[in-house]
PDB file of C-alpha atoms and ligand atoms in Angstrom:
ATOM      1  CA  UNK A 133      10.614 -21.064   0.309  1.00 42.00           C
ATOM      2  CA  UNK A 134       8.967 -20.243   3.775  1.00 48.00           C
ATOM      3  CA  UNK A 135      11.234 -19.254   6.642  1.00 56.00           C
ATOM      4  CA  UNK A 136      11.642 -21.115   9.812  1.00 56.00           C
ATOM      5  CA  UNK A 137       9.938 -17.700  11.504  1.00 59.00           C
ATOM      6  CA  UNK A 138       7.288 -18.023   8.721  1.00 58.00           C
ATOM      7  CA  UNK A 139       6.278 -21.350   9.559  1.00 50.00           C
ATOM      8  CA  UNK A 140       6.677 -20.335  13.603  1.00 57.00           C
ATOM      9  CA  UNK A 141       3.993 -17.951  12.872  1.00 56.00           C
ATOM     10  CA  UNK A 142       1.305 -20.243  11.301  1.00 55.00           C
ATOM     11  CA  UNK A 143       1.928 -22.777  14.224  1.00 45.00           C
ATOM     12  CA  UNK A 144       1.425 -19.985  16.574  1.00 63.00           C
ATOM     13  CA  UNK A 145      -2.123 -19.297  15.386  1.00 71.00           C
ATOM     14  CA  UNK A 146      -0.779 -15.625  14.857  1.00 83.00           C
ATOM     15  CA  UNK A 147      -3.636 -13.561  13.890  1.00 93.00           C
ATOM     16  CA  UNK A 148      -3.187 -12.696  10.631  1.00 96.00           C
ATOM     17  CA  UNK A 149      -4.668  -9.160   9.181  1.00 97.00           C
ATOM     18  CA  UNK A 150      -7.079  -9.267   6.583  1.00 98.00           C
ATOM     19  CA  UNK A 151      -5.503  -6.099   4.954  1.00 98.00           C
ATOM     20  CA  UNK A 152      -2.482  -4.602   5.524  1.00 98.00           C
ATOM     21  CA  UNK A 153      -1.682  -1.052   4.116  1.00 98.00           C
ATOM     22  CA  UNK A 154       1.910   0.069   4.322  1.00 98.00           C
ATOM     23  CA  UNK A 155       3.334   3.933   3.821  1.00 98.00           C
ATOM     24  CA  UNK A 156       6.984   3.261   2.403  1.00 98.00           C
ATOM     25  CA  UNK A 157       8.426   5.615   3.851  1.00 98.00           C
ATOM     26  CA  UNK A 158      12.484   6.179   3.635  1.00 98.00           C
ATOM     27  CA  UNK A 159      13.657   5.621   0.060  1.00 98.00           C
ATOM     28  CA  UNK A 160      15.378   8.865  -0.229  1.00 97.00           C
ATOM     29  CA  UNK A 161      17.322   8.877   3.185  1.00 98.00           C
ATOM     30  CA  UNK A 162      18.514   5.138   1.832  1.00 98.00           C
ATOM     31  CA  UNK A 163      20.280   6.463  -1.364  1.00 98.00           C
ATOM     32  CA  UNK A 164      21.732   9.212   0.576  1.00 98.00           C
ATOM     33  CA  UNK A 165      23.524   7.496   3.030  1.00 98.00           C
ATOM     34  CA  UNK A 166      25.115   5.454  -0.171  1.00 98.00           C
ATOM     35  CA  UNK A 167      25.567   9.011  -2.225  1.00 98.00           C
ATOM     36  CA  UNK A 168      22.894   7.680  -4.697  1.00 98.00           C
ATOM     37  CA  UNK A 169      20.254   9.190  -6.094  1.00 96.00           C
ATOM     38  CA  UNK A 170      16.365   9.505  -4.672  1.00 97.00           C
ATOM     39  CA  UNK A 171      15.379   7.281  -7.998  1.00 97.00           C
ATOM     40  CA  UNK A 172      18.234   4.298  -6.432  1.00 98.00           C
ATOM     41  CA  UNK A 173      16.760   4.502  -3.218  1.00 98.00           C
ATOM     42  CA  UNK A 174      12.830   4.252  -4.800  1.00 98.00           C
ATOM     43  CA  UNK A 175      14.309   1.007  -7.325  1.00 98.00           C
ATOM     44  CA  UNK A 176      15.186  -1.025  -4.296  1.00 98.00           C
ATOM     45  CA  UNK A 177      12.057  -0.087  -2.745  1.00 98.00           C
ATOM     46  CA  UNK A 178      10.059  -1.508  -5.308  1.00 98.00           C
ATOM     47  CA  UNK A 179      11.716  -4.678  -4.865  1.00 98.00           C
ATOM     48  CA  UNK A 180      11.373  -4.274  -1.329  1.00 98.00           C
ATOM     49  CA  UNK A 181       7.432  -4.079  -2.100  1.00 98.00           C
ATOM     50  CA  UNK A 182       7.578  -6.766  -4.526  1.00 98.00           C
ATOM     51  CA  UNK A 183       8.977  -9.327  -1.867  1.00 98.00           C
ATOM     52  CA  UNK A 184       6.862  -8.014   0.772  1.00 98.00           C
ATOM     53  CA  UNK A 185       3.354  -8.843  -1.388  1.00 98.00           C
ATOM     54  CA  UNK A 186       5.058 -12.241  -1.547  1.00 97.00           C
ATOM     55  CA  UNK A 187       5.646 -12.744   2.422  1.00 98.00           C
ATOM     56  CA  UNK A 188       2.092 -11.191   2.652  1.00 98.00           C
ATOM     57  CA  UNK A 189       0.268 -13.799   0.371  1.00 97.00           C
ATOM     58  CA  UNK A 190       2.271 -16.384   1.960  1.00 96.00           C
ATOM     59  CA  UNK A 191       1.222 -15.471   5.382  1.00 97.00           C
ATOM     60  CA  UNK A 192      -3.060 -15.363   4.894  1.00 97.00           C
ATOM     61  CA  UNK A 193      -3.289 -11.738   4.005  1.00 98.00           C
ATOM     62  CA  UNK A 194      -5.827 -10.612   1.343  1.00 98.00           C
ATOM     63  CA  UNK A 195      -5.303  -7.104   0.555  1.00 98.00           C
ATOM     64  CA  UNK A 196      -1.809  -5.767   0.467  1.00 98.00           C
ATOM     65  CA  UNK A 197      -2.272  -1.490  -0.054  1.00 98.00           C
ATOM     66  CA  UNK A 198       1.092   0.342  -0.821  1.00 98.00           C
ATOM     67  CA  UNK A 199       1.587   4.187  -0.602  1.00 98.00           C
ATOM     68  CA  UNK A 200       3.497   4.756  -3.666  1.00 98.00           C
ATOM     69  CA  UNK A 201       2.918   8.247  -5.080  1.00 97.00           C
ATOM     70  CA  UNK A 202       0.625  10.469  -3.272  1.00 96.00           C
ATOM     71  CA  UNK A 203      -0.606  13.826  -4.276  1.00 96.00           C
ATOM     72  CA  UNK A 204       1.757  16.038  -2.377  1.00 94.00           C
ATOM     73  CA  UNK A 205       4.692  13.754  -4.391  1.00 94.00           C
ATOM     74  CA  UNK A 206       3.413  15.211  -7.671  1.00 95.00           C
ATOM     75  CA  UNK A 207       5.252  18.293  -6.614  1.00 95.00           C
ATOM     76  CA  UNK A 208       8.785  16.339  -6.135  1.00 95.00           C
ATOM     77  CA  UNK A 209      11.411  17.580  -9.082  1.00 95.00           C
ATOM     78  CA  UNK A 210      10.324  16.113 -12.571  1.00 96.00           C
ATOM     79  CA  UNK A 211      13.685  13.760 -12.301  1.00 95.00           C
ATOM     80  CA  UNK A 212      12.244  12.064  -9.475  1.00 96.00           C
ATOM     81  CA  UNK A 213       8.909  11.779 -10.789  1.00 97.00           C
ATOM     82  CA  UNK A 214      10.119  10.193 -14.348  1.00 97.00           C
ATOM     83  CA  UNK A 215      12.149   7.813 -12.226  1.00 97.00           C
ATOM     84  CA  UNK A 216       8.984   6.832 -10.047  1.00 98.00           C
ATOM     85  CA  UNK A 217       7.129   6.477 -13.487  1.00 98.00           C
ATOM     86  CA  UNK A 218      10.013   4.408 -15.110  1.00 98.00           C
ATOM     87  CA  UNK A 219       9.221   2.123 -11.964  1.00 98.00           C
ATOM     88  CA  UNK A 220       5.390   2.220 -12.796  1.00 98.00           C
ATOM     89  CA  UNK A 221       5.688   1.373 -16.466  1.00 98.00           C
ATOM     90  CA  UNK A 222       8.271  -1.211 -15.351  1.00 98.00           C
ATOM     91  CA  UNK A 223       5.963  -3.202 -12.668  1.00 98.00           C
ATOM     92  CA  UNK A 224       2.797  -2.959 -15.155  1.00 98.00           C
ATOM     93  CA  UNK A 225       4.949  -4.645 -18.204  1.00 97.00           C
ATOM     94  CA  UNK A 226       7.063  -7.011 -16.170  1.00 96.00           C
ATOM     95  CA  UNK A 227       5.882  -7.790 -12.591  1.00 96.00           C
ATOM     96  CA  UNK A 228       2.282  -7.823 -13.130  1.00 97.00           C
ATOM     97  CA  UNK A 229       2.643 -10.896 -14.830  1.00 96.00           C
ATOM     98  CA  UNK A 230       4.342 -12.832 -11.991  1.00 95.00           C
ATOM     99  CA  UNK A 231       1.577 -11.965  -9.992  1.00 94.00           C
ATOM    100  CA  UNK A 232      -0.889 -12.687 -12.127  1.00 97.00           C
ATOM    101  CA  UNK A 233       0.775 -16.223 -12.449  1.00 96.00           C
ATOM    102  CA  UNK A 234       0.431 -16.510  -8.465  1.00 94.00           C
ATOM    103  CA  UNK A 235      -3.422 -15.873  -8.954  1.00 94.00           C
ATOM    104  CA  UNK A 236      -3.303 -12.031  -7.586  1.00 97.00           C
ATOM    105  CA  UNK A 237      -4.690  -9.339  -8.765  1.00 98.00           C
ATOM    106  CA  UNK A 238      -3.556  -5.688  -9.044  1.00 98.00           C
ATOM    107  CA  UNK A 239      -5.628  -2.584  -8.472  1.00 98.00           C
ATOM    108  CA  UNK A 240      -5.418   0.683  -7.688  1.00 98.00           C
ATOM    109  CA  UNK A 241      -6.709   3.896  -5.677  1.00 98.00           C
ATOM    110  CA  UNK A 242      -6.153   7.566  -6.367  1.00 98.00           C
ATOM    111  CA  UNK A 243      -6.609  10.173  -9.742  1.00 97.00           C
ATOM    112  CA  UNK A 244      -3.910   8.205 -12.289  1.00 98.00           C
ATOM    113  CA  UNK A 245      -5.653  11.153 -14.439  1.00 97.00           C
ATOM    114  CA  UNK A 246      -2.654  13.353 -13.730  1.00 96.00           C
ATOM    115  CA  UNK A 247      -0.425  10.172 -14.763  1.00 97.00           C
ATOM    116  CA  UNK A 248       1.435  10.462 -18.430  1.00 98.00           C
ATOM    117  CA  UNK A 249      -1.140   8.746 -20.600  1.00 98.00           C
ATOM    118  CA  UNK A 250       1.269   5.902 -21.445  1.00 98.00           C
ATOM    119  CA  UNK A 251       1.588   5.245 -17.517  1.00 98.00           C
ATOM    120  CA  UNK A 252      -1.896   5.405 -17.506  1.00 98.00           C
ATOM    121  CA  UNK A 253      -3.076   2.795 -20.374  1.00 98.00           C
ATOM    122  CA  UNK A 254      -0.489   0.558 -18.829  1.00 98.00           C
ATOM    123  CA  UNK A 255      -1.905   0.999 -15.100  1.00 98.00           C
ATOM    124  CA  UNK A 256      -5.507   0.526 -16.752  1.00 98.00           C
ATOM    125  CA  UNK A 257      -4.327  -2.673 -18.335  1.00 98.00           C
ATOM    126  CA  UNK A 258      -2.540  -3.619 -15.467  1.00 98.00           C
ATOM    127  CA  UNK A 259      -5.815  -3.708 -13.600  1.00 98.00           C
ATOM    128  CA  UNK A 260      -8.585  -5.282 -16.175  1.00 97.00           C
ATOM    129  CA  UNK A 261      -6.189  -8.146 -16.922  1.00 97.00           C
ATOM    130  CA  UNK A 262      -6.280  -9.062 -13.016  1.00 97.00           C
ATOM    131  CA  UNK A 263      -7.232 -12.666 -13.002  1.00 97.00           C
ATOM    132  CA  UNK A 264     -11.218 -12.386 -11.863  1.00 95.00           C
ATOM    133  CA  UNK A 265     -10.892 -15.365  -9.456  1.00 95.00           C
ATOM    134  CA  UNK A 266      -7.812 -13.504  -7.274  1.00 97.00           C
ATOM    135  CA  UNK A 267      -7.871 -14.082  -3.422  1.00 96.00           C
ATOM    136  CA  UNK A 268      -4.897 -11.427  -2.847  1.00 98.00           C
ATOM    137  CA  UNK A 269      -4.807  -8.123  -3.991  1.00 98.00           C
ATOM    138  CA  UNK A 270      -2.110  -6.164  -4.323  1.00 98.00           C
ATOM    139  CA  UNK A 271      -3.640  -2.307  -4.158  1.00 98.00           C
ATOM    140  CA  UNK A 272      -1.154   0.492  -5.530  1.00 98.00           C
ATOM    141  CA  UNK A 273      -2.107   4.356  -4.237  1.00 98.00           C
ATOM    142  CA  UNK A 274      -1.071   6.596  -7.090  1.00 98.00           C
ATOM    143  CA  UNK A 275      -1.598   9.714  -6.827  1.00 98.00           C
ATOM    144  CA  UNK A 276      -3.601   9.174  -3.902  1.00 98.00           C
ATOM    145  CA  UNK A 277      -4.873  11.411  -1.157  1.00 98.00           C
ATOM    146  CA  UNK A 278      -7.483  10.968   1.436  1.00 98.00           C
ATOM    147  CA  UNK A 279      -9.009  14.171   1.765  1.00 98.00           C
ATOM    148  CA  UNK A 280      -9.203  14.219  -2.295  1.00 97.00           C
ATOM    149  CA  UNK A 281     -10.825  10.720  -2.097  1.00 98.00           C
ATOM    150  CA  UNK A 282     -13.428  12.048   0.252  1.00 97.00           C
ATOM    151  CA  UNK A 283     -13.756  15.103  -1.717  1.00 96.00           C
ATOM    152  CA  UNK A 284     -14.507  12.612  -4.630  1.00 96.00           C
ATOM    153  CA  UNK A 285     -16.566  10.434  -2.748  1.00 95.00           C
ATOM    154  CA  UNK A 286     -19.222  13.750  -1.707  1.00 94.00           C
ATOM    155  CA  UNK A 287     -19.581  15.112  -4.640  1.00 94.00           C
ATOM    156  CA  UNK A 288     -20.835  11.735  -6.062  1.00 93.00           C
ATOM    157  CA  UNK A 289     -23.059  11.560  -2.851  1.00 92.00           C
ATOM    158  CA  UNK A 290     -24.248  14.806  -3.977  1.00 92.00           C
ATOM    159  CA  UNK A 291     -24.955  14.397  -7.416  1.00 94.00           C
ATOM    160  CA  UNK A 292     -27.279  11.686  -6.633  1.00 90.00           C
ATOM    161  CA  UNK A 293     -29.235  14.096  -4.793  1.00 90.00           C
ATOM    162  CA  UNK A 294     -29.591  11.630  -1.588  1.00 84.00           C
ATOM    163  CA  UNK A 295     -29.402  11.655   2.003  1.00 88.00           C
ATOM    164  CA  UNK A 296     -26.026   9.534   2.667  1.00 89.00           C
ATOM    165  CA  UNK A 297     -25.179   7.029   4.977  1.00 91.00           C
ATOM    166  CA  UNK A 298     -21.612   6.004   6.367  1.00 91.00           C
ATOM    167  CA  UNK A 299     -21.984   2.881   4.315  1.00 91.00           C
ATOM    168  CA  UNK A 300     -22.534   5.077   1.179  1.00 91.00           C
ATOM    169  CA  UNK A 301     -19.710   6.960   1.546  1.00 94.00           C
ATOM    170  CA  UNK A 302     -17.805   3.812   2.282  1.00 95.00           C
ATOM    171  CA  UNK A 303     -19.240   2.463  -1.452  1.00 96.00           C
ATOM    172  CA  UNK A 304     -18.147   5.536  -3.111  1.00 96.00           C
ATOM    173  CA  UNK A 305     -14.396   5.828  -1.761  1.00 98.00           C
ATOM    174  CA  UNK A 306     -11.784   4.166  -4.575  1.00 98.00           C
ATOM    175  CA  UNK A 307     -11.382   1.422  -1.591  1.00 98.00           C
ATOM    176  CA  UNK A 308     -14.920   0.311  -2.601  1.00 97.00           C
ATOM    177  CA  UNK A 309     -15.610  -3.477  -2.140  1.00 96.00           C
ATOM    178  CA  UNK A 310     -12.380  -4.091   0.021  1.00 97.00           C
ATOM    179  CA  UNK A 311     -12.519  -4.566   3.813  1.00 97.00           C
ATOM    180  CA  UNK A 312     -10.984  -1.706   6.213  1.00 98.00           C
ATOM    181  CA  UNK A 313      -7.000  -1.960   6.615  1.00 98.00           C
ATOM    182  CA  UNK A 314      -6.613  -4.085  10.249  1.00 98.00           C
ATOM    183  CA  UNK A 315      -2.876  -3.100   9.917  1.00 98.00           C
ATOM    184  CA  UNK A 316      -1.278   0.058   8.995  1.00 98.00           C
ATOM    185  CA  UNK A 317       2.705   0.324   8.755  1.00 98.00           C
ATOM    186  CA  UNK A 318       5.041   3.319   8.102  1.00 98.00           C
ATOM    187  CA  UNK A 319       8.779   2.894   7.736  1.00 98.00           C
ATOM    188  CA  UNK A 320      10.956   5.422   8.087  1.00 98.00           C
ATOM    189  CA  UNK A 321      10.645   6.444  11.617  1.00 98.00           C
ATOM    190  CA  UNK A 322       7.626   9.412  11.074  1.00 98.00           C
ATOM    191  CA  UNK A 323       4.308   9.278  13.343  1.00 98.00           C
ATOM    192  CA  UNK A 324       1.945  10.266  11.167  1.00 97.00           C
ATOM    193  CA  UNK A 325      -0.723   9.281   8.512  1.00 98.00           C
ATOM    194  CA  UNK A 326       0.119  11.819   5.685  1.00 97.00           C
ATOM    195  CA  UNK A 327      -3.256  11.932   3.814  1.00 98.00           C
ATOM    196  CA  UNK A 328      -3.379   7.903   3.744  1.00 98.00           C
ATOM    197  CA  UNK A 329      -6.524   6.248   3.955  1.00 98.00           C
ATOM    198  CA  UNK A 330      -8.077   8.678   6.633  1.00 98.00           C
ATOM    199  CA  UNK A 331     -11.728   6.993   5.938  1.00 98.00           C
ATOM    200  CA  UNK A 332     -10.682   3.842   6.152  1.00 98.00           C
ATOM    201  CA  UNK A 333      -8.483   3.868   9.477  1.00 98.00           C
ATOM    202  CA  UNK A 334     -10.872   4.519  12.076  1.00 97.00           C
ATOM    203  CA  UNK A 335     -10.403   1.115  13.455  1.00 96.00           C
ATOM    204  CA  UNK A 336      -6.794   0.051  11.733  1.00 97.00           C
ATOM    205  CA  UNK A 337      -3.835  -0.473  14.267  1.00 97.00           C
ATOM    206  CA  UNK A 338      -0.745   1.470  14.004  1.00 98.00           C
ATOM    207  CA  UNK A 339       2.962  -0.133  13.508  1.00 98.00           C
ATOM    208  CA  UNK A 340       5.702   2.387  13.182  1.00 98.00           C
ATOM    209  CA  UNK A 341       9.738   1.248  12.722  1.00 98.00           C
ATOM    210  CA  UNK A 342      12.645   3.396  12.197  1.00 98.00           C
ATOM    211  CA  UNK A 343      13.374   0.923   9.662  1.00 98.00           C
ATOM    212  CA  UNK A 344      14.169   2.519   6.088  1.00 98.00           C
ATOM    213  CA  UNK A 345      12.159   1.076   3.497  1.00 98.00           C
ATOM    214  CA  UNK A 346      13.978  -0.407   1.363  1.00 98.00           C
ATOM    215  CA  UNK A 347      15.588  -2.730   4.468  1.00 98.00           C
ATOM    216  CA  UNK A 348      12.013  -3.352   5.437  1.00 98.00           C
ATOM    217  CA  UNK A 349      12.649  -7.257   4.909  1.00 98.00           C
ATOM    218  CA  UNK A 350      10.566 -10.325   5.472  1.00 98.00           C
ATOM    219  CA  UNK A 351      11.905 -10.333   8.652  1.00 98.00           C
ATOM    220  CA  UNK A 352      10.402  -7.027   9.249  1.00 98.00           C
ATOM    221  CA  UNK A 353       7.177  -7.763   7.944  1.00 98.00           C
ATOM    222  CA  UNK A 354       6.924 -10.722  10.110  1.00 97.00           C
ATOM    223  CA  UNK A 355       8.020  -8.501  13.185  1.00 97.00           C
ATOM    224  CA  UNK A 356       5.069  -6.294  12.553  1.00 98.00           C
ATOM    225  CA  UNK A 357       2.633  -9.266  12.254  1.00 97.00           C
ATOM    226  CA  UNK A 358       3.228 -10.506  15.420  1.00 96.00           C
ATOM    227  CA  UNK A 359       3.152  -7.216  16.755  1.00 96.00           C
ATOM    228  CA  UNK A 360      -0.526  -6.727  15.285  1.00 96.00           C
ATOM    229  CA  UNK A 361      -1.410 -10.394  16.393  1.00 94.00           C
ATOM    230  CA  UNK A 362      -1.094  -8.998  20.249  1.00 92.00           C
ATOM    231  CA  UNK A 363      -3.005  -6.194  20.003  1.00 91.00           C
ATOM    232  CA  UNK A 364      -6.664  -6.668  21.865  1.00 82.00           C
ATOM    233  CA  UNK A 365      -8.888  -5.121  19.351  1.00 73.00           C
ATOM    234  CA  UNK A 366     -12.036  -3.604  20.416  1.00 74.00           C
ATOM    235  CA  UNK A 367     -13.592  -1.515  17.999  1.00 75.00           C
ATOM    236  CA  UNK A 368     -15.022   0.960  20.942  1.00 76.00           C
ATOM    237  CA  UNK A 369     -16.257  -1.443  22.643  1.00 76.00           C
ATOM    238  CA  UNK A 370     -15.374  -2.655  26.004  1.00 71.00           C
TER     239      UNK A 370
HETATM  240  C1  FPP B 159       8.626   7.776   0.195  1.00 70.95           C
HETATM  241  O1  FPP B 159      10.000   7.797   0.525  1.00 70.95           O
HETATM  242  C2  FPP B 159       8.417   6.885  -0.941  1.00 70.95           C
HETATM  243  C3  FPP B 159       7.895   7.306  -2.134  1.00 70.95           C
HETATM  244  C4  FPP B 159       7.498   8.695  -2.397  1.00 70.95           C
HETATM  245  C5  FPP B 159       7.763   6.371  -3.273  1.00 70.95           C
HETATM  246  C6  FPP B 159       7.539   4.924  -2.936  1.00 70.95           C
HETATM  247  C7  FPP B 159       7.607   4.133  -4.170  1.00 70.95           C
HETATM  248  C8  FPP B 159       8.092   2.885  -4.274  1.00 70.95           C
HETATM  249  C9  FPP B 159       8.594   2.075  -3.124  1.00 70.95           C
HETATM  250  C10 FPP B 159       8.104   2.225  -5.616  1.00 70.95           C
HETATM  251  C11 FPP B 159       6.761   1.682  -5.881  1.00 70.95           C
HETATM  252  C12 FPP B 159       6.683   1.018  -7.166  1.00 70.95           C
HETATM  253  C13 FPP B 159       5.540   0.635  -7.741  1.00 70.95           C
HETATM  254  C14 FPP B 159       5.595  -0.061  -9.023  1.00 70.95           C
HETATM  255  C15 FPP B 159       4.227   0.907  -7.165  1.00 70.95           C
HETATM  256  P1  FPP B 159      10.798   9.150   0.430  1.00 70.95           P
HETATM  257  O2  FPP B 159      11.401   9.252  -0.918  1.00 70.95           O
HETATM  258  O3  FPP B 159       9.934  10.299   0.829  1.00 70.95           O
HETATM  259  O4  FPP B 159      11.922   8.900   1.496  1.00 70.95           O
HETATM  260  P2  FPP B 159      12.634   9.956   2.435  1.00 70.95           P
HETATM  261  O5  FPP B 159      11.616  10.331   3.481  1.00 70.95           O
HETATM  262  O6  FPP B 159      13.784   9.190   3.002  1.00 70.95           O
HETATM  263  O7  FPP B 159      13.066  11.114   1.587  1.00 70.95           O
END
């Protein structure tokens, strides 16, 4: 069901972001303050992810990109890793399928490489069983780091022996094919970009809330829509 502010929105003419890529930041200070463990706190922020794909699809937006594990996390205590993977094998078994009912499609940046291989097959599954014909995307960064993508992204520049342009980079990056986030969020009250989509955000405008993820709500979504639909955009220009 929409929400009254939902519906406000669309008869506002809000400008709605093409892409919206969101660092969910705040799952462990969550389960703390309710003397839970990190893995509670990273549960109810996949459900917190899983409704906010839904209020994004609702709303226009195309590309939905989610910071879930990036490559500094692989370094987090094996505990919290297998619960983050538990979550992973989870979503590709279970929730993949409600999205694929929706017509969306899931895919995915970063080296799963480092992944367990079961985790793996499943995220690779996950992926080529994305309904071809999907007009929202919801894009999971696993193991994902900028600079690495980059890194990734030369060397293939390289190999082909070729002067590059910024395009070609562009067509090499895992983000290949999708348009540049317009929108980037982080919860959890940091200022900063941690190794997320560096490329990509030349142009992207910034949203930061104090907000912990998992109470980053419809609600809070919404609030961070509007906030985008005000901003003049000018891409350098005057
Ligand atoms: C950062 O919060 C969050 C993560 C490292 C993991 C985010 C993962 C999810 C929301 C689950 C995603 C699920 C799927 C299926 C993709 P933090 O733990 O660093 O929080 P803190 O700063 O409060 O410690």
């Amino acid at each position: 069901m929409r929400s009254a502010a939902l519906f406000a929105m669309k008869e506002d003419n809000l400008n709605i972001p093409r892409h919206v890529a969101v660092i969910m930041d705040g799952n462990g200070r969550w389960a703390k303050r309710r003397f839970m463990p990190r893995t509670f706190g990273h549960n109810a922020g996949m459900n917190t992810m899983i409704a906010m794909a839904r209020t994004a699809k609702k709303l226009g937006v195309q590309y939905l990109t989610v910071y879930a594990l990036s490559t500094e996390n692989l370094s987090r205590p094996q505990e919290e890793l297998e619960g983050l993977y538990n979550l992973f094998r989870k979503y590709f078994t279970k929730n993949v399928k409600d999205l694929y009912a929706e017509g969306a499609a899931v895919r995915v940046i970063g080296d799963i490489t480092a992944l367990p291989d079961d985790v793996q097959s499943l995220i690779n599954d996950g992926v080529a069983n994305s309904p071809a014909d999907a007009r929202f995307f919801v894009v999971l960064a696993l193991n994902y780091g900028a600079r690495a993508e980059i890194t990734r992204a030369v060397n293939a520049a390289i190999s082909r022996g070729e002067r590059v342009e910024e395009g070609d980079i562009s067509s090499l990056l895992d983000t290949r094919g999708m348009p540049d986030p317009d929108l980037i969020i982080r919860t959890g009250g940091e200022l900063r970009l941690s190794n997320f989509l560096l490329w990509q955000a030349a142009y992207s405008e910034f949203y930061f809330t104090d907000v912990l993820f998992p109470d980053f709500n419809a609600k809070e979504f919404e609030k961070a829509i509007a906030a985008y639909s005000k901003r003049n955009r000018r891409f350098g220009k005057i």
